[in-house]
GROMACS .gro file of C-alpha atoms in nm:
model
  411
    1UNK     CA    1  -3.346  -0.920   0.728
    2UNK     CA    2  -3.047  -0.985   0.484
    3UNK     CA    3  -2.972  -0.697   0.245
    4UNK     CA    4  -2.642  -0.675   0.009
    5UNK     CA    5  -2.469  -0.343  -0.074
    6UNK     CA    6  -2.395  -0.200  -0.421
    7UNK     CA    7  -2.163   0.101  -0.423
    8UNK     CA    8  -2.123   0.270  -0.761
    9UNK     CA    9  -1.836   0.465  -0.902
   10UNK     CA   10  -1.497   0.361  -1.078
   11UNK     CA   11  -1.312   0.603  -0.809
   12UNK     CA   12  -1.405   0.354  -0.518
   13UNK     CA   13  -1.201   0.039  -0.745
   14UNK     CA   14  -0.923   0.307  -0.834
   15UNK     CA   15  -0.855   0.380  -0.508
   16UNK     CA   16  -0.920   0.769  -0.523
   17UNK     CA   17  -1.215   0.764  -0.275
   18UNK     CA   18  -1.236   0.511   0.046
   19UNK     CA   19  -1.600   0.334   0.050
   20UNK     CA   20  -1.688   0.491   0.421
   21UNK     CA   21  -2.056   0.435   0.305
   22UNK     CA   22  -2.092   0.102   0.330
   23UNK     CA   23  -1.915   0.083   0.700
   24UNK     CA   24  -2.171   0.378   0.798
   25UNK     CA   25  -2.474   0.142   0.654
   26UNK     CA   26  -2.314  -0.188   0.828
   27UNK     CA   27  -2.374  -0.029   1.159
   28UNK     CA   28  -2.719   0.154   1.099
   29UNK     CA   29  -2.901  -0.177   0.976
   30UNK     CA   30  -2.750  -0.383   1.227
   31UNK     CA   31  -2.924  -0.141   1.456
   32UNK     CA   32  -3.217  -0.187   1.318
   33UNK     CA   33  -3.224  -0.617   1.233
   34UNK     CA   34  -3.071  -0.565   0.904
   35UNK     CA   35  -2.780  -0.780   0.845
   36UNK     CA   36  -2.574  -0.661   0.582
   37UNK     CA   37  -2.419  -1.037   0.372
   38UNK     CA   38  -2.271  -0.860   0.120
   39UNK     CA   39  -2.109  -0.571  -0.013
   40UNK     CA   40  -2.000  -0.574  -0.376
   41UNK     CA   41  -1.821  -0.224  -0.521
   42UNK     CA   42  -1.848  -0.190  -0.890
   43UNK     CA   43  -1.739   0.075  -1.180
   44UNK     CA   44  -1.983   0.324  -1.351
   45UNK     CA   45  -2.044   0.080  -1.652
   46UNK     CA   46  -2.383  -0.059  -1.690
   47UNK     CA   47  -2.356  -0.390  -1.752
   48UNK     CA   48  -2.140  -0.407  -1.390
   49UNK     CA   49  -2.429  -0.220  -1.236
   50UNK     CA   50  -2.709  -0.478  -1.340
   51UNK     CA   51  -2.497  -0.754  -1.266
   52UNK     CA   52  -2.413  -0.665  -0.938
   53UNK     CA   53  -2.771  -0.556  -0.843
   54UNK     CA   54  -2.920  -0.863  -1.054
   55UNK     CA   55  -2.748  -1.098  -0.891
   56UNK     CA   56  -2.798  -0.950  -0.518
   57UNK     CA   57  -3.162  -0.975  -0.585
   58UNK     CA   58  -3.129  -1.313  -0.658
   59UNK     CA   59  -2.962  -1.382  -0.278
   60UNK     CA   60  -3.153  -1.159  -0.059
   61UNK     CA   61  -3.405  -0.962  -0.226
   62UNK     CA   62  -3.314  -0.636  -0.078
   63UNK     CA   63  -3.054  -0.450  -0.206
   64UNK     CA   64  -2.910  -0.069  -0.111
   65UNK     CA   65  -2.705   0.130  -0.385
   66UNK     CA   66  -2.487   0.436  -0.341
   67UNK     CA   67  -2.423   0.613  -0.600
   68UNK     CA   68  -2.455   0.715  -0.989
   69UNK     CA   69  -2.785   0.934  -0.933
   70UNK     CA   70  -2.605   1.268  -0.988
   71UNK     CA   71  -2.685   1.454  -1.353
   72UNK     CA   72  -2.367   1.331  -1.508
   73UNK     CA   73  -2.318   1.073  -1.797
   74UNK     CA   74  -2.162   0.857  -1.527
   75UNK     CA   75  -2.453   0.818  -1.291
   76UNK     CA   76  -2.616   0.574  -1.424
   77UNK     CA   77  -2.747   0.354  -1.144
   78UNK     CA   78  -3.100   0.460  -1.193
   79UNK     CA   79  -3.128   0.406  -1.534
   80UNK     CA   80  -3.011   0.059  -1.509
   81UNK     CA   81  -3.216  -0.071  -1.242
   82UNK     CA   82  -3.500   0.080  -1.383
   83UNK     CA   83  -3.447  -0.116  -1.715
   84UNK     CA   84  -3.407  -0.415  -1.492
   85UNK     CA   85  -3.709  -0.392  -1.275
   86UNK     CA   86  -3.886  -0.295  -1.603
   87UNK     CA   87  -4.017   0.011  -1.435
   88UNK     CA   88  -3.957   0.291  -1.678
   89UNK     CA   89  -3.831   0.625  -1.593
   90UNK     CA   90  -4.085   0.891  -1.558
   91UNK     CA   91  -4.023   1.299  -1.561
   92UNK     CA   92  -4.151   1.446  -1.191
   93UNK     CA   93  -4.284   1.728  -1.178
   94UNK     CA   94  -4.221   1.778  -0.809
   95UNK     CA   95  -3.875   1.718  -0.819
   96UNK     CA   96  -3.859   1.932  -1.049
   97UNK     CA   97  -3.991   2.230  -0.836
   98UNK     CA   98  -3.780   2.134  -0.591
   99UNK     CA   99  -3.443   2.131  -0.771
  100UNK     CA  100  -3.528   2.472  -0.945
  101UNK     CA  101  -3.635   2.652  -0.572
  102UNK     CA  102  -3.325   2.514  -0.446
  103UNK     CA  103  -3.060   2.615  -0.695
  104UNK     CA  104  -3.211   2.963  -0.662
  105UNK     CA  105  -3.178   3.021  -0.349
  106UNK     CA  106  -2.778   2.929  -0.391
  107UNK     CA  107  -2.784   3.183  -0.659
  108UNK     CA  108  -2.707   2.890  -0.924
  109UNK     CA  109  -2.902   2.837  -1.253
  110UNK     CA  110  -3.004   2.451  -1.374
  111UNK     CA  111  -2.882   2.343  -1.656
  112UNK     CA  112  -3.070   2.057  -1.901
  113UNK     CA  113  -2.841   1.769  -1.741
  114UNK     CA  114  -2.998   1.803  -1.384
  115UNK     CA  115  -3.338   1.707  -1.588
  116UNK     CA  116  -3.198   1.350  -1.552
  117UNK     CA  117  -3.247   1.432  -1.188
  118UNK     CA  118  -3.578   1.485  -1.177
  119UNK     CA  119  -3.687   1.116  -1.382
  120UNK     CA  120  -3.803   0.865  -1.133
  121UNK     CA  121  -3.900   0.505  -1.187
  122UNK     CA  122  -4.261   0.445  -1.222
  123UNK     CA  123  -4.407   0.318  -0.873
  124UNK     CA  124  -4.095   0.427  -0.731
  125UNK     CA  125  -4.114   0.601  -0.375
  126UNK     CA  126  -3.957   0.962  -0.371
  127UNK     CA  127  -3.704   0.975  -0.104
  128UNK     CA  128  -3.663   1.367  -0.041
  129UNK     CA  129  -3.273   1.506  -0.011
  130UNK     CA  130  -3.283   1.787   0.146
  131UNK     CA  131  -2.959   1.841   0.171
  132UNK     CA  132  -2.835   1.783  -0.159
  133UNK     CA  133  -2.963   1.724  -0.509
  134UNK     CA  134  -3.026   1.387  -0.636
  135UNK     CA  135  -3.319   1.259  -0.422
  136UNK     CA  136  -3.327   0.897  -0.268
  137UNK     CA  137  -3.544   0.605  -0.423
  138UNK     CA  138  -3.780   0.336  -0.298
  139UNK     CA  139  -3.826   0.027  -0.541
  140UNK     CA  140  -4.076  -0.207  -0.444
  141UNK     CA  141  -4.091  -0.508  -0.707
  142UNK     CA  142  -4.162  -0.857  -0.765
  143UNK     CA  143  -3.825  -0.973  -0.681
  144UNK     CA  144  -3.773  -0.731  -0.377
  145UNK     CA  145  -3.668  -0.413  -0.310
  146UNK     CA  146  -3.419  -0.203  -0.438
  147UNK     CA  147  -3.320   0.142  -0.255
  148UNK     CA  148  -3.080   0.394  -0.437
  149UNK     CA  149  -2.926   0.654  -0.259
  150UNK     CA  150  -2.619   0.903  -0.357
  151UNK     CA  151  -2.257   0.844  -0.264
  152UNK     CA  152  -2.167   1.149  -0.108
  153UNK     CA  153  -2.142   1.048   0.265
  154UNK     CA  154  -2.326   1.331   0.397
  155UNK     CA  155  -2.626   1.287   0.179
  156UNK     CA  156  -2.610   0.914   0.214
  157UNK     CA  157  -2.648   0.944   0.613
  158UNK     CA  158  -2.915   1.197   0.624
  159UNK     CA  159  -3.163   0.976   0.397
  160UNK     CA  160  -3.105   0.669   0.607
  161UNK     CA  161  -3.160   0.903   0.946
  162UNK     CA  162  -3.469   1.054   0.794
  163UNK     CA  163  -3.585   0.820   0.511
  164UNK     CA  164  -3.468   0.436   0.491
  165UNK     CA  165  -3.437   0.345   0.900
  166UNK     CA  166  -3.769   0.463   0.998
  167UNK     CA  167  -3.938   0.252   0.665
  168UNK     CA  168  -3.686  -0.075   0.773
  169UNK     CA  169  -3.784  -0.014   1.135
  170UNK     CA  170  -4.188  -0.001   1.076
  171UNK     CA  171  -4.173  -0.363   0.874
  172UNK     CA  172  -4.201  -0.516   1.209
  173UNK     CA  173  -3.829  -0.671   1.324
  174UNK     CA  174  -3.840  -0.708   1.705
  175UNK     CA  175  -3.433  -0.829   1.665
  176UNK     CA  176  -3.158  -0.603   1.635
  177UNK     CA  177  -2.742  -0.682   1.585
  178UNK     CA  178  -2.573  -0.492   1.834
  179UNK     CA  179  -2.180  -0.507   1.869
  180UNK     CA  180  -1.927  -0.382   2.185
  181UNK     CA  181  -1.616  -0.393   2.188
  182UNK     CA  182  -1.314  -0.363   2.428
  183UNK     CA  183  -1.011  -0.206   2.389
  184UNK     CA  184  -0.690  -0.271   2.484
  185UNK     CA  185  -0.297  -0.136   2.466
  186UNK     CA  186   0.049  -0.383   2.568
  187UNK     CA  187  -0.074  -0.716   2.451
  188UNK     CA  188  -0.059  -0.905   2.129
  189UNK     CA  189  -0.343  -1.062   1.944
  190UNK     CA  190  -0.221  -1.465   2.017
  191UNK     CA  191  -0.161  -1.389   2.366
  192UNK     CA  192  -0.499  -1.192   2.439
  193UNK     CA  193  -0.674  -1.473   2.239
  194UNK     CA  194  -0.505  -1.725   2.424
  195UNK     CA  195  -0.621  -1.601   2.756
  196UNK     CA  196  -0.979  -1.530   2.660
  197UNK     CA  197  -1.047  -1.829   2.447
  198UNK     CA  198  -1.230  -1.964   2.788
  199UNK     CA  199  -1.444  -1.736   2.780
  200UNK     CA  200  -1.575  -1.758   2.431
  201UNK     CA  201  -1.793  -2.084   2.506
  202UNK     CA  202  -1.907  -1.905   2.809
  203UNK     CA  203  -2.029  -1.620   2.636
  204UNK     CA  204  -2.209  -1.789   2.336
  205UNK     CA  205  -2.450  -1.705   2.155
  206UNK     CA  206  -2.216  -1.414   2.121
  207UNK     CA  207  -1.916  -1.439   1.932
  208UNK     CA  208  -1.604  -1.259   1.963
  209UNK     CA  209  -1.349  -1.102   1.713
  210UNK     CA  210  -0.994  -0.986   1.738
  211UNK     CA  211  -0.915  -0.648   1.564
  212UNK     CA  212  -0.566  -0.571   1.576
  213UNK     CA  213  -0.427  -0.216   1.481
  214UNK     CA  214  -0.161   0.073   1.528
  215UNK     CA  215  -0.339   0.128   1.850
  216UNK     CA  216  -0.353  -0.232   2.045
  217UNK     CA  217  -0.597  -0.481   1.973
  218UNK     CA  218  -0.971  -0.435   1.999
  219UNK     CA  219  -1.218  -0.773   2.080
  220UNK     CA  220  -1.541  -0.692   1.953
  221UNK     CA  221  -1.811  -0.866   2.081
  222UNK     CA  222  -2.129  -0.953   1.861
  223UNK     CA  223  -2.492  -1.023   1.968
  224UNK     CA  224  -2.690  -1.166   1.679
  225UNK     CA  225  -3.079  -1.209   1.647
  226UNK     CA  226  -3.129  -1.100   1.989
  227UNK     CA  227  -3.444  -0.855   2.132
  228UNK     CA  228  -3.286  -0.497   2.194
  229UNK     CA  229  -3.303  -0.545   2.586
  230UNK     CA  230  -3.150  -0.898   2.571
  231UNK     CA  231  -2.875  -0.825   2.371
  232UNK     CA  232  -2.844  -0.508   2.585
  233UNK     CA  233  -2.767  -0.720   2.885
  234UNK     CA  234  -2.590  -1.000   2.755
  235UNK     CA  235  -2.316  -0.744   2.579
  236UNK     CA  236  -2.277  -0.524   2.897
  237UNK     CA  237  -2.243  -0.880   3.094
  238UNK     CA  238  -1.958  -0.968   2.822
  239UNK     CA  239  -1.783  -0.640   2.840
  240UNK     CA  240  -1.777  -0.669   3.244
  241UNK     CA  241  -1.647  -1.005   3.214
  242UNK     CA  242  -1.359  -0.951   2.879
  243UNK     CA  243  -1.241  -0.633   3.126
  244UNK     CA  244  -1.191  -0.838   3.421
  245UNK     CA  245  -1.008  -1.126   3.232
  246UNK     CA  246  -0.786  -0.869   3.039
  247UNK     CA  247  -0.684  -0.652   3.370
  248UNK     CA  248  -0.428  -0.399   3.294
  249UNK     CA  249  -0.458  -0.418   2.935
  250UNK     CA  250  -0.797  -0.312   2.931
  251UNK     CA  251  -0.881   0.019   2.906
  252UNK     CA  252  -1.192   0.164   2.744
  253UNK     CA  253  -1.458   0.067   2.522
  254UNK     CA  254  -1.661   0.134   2.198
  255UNK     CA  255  -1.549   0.448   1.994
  256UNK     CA  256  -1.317   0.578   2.379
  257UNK     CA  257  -1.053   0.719   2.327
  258UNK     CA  258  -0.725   0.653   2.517
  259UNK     CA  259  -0.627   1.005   2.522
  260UNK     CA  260  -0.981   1.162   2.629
  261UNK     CA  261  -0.953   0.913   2.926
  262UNK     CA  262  -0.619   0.994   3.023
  263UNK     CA  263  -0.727   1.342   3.011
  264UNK     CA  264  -1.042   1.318   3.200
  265UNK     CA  265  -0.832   1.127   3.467
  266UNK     CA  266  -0.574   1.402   3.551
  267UNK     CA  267  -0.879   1.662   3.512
  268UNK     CA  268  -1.043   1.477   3.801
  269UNK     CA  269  -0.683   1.485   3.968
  270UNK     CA  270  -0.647   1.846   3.915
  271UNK     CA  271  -0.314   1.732   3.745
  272UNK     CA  272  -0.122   1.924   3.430
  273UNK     CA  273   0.054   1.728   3.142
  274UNK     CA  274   0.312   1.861   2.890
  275UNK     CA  275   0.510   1.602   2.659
  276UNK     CA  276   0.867   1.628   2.461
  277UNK     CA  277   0.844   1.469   2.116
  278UNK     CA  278   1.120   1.404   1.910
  279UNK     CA  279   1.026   1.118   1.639
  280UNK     CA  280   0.671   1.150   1.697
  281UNK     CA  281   0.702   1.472   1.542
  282UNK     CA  282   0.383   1.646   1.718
  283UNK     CA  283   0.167   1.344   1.686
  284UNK     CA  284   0.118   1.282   2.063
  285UNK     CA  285   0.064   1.634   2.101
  286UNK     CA  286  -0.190   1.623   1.842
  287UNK     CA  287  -0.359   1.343   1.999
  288UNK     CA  288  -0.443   1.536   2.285
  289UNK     CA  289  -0.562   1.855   2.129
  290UNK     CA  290  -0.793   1.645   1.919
  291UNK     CA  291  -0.996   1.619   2.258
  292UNK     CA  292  -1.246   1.918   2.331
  293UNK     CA  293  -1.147   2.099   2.648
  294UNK     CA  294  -0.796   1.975   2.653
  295UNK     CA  295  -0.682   2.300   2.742
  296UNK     CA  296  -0.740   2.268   3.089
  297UNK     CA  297  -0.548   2.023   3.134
  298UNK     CA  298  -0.224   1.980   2.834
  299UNK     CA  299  -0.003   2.298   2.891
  300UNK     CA  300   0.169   2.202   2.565
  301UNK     CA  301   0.497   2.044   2.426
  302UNK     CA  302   0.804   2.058   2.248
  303UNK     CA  303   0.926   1.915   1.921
  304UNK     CA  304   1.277   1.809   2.017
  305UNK     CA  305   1.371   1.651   1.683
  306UNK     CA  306   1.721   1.757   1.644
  307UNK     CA  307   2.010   1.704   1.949
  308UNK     CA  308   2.069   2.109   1.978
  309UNK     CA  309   1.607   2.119   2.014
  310UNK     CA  310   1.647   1.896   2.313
  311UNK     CA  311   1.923   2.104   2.488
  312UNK     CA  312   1.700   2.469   2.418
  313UNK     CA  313   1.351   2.367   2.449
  314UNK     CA  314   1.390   2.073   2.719
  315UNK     CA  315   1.665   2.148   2.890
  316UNK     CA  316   1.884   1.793   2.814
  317UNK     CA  317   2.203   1.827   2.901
  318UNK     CA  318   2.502   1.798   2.657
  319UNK     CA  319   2.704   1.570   2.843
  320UNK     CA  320   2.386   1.341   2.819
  321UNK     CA  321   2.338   1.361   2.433
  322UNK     CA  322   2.705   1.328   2.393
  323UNK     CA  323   2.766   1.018   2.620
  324UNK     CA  324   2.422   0.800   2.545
  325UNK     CA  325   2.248   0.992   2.209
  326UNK     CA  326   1.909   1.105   2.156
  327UNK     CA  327   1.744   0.789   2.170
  328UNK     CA  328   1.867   0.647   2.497
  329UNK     CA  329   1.721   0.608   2.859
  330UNK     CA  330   1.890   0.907   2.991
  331UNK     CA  331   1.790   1.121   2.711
  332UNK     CA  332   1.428   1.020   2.733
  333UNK     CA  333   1.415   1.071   3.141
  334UNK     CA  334   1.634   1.449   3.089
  335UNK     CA  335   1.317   1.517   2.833
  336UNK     CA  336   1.037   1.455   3.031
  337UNK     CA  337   1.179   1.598   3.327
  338UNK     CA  338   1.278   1.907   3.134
  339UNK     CA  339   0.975   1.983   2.983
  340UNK     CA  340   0.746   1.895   3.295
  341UNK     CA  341   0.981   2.175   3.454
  342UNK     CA  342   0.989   2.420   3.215
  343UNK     CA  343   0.611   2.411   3.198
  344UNK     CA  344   0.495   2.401   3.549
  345UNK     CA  345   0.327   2.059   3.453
  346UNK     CA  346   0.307   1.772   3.747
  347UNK     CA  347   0.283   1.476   3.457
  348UNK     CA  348   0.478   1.457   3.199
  349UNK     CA  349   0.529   1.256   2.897
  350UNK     CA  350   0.859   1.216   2.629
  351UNK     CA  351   0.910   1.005   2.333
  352UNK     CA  352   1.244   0.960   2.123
  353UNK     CA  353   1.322   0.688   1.892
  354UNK     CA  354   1.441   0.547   1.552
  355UNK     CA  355   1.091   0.604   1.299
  356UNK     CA  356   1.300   0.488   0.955
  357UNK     CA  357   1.375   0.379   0.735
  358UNK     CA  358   1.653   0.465   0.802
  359UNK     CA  359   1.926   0.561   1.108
  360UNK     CA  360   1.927   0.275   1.273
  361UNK     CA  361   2.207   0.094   1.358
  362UNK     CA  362   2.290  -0.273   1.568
  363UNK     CA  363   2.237  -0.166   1.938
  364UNK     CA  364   1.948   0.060   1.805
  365UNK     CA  365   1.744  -0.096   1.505
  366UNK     CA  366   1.477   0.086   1.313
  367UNK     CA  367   1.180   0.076   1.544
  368UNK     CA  368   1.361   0.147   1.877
  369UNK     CA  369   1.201   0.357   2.118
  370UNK     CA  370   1.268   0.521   2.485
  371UNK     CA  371   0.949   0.650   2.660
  372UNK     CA  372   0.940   0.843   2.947
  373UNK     CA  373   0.662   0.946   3.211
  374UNK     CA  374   0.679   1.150   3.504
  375UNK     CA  375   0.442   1.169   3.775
  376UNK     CA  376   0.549   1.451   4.033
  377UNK     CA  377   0.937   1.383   4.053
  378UNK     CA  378   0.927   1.038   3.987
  379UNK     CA  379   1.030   0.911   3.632
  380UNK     CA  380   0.939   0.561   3.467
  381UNK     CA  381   1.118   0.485   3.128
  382UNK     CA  382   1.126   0.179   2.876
  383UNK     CA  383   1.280   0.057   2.559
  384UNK     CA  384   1.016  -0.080   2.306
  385UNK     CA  385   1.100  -0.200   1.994
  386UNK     CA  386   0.792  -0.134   1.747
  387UNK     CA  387   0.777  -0.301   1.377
  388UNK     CA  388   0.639  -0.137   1.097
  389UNK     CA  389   0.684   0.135   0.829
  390UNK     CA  390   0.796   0.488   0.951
  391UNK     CA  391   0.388   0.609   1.000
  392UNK     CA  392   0.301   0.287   1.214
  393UNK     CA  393   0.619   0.302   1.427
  394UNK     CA  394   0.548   0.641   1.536
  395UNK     CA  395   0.175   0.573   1.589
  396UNK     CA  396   0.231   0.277   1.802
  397UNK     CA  397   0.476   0.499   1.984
  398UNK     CA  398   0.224   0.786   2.086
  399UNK     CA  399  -0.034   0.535   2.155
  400UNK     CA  400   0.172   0.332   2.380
  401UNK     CA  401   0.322   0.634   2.583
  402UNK     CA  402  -0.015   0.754   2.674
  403UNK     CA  403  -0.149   0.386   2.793
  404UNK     CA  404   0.204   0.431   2.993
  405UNK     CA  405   0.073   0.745   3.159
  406UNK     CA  406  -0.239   0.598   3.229
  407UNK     CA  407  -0.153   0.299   3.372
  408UNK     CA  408   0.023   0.547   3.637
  409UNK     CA  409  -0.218   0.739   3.676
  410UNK     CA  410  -0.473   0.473   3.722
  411UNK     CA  411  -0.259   0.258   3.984
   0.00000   0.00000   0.00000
């Protein structure tokens, strides 16, 4: 089942909003045997709009809009692909009803542009939004189906959960596309290629993909065509297989997160964390109160960005900042020591570093960075050098000082 995507609305080509849509839909008719072929983003001008639906027609005869179907002079996806199905627009009562009962009860009155709301395609299927106010739309035709549905996210979700999946679902596809992937920290994309490439033969007819980030490098693997149980197995047998190849660099998969499972380790421990932070600015902290129940666990931190921070909140020593500076060995092993004992905490992390653009210098370039872990009394450190603008350095940083912790705490 091929199907393109057509998302509507000149703030999606301006850059003002980020098309989340269409990754949402990717995933939900994958699940289902859809495979989405194309995804084509257009302005609110009409003549884009039929073009863009015209010609996706044309390929796969199934096509899913977002977009244009509010009450504005700008929505005007409906319109057009009503004209182009020659299907014209008809007033519905029932929509109607429904749009009046609901903006009462928010103690809001209609107004004569939300009439546009209420006109429906003749033959089309009535997709009911419940939770908003420009309902979804079913076009059946001679040269396939069309489905419009609004851009706001939230909407757009709940009429695929309720609406478009269970239709797609009933017209009788026994395959499905189902993805896994495994993630990884430490190791660059050529050289975790280059020592799974064996594997990819072995593995067919999956196929693998290398998605590199801030965060390490995730290998996603793909099962195409495949009956739900069958690609069930085969991806589990991949995932076993990519882990055991990758070792050490391995360490979660799917949507895991590094921090939840660092967590969940010193939980099961009975173990305490606290981290010092100095060009990371809060972000590792922030990483770990991201994760529900954290408390139990992270005791807290300490932003140590300036020299006279790291003496008062950590407990570095003078001498130390004055002989090696704040991004050094010694400064990053006084930090996490420091703040593990002012805390109580038996693990502890601490980051310092050069973010930029600017302060570095020959013996420390933009991009250095000293991290520091403690487990009990005994303190690992290493120099990284990250590349990167100031944002990526600093990400890379908090996500490579908890795979450092991990790693420890894992064995």
């Amino acid at each position: 089942m091929y199907i393109e995507l057509v998302t509507v609305g000149t703030e999606l080509l301006l850059g003002f909003t980020i098309d989340t849509n269409s990754a949402w839909l990717g995933k939900a008719l994958a699940a289902v045997g859809g495979q989405v072929v194309r995804r084509t983003s257009v302005a609110d001008a009409p003549a884009a709009i039929e073009d863009a639906v015209n010609a996706a027609l044309s390929r796969t005869g199934f096509v899913i809009t977002t977009g244009g179907l509010g009450p504005t002079r700008d929505d005007m996806t409906k319109n057009v692909v009503a004209e182009l199905l020659d299907m014209p627009l008809q007033f519905d009562d029932a929509i109607w009803t429904m749009l009046t009962e609901r903006w009462s009860r928010l103690g809001r009155m209609l107004v004569e542009s939300n009439r546009t709301q209420a006109m429906v395609p003749r033959g089309a299927t009535v997709l009911t939004n419940h939770w908003g106010s420009a309902p979804g739309l079913w076009l059946e035709s001679p040269r396939g189906v069309v489905v419009m549905l609004p851009g706001v996210p939230s909407e757009m979700i709940k009429l695929m959960e309720h609406e478009v999946l269970p239709r797609l679902a009933s017209r009788g596809h026994d395959t499905v596309i189902r993805s896994t992937t495994v993630r990884t920290s430490g190791i660059g994309e050529s050289m975790l290629a280059e020592g799974i490439g064996a594997l990819e033969d072995a593995l067919a007819p999956l196929t693998l993909a290398y998605l590199p980030g801030v965060a390490g490098v995730d290998v996603r693997v793909d099962a195409w065509g495949l009956t739900p149980a069958e690609a069930d197995s085969r991806l589990a047998d991949a995932s076993a297989r990519l882990h055991e190849n990758v070792g050490a660099h391995a360490w979660g998969d799917g949507e895991d997160d590094l921090a939840a499972l660092l967590l969940g380790r010193l939980r099961a421990r009975q173990q305490t964390l606290a981290v010092a932070e100095s060009c990371t600015g809060g972000m590792l902290g922030a990483r770990l109160t991201e994760i529900p129940g954290s408390s139990d666990v992270f005791l807290g931190g300490a932003l140590t960005y300036s020299n006279a921070s790291k003496e008062q909140l950590a407990g570095v020593p003078a001498a130390v900042l004055a002989a090696h500076g704040a991004v050094s060995q010694e400064t990053a092993e006084a930090l996490v020591s420091g703040i593990a004992s002012r805390l109580g905490a038996s693990t502890a992390i601490s980051i310092t570093g050069v973010a930029g653009p600017g302060g570095g210098s020959n013996e420390k370039p933009v991009g250095t960075v000293w991290i520091a872990t403690l487990i009990g009394e005994k303190v690992q450190s290493r120099r990284l050098q990250f590349s990167g603008d100031r944002s990526e350095i600093r990400a890379r940083a908090v996500q490579t000082a908890l795979f450092a912790l991990w790693r420890r705490v894992a064995g």
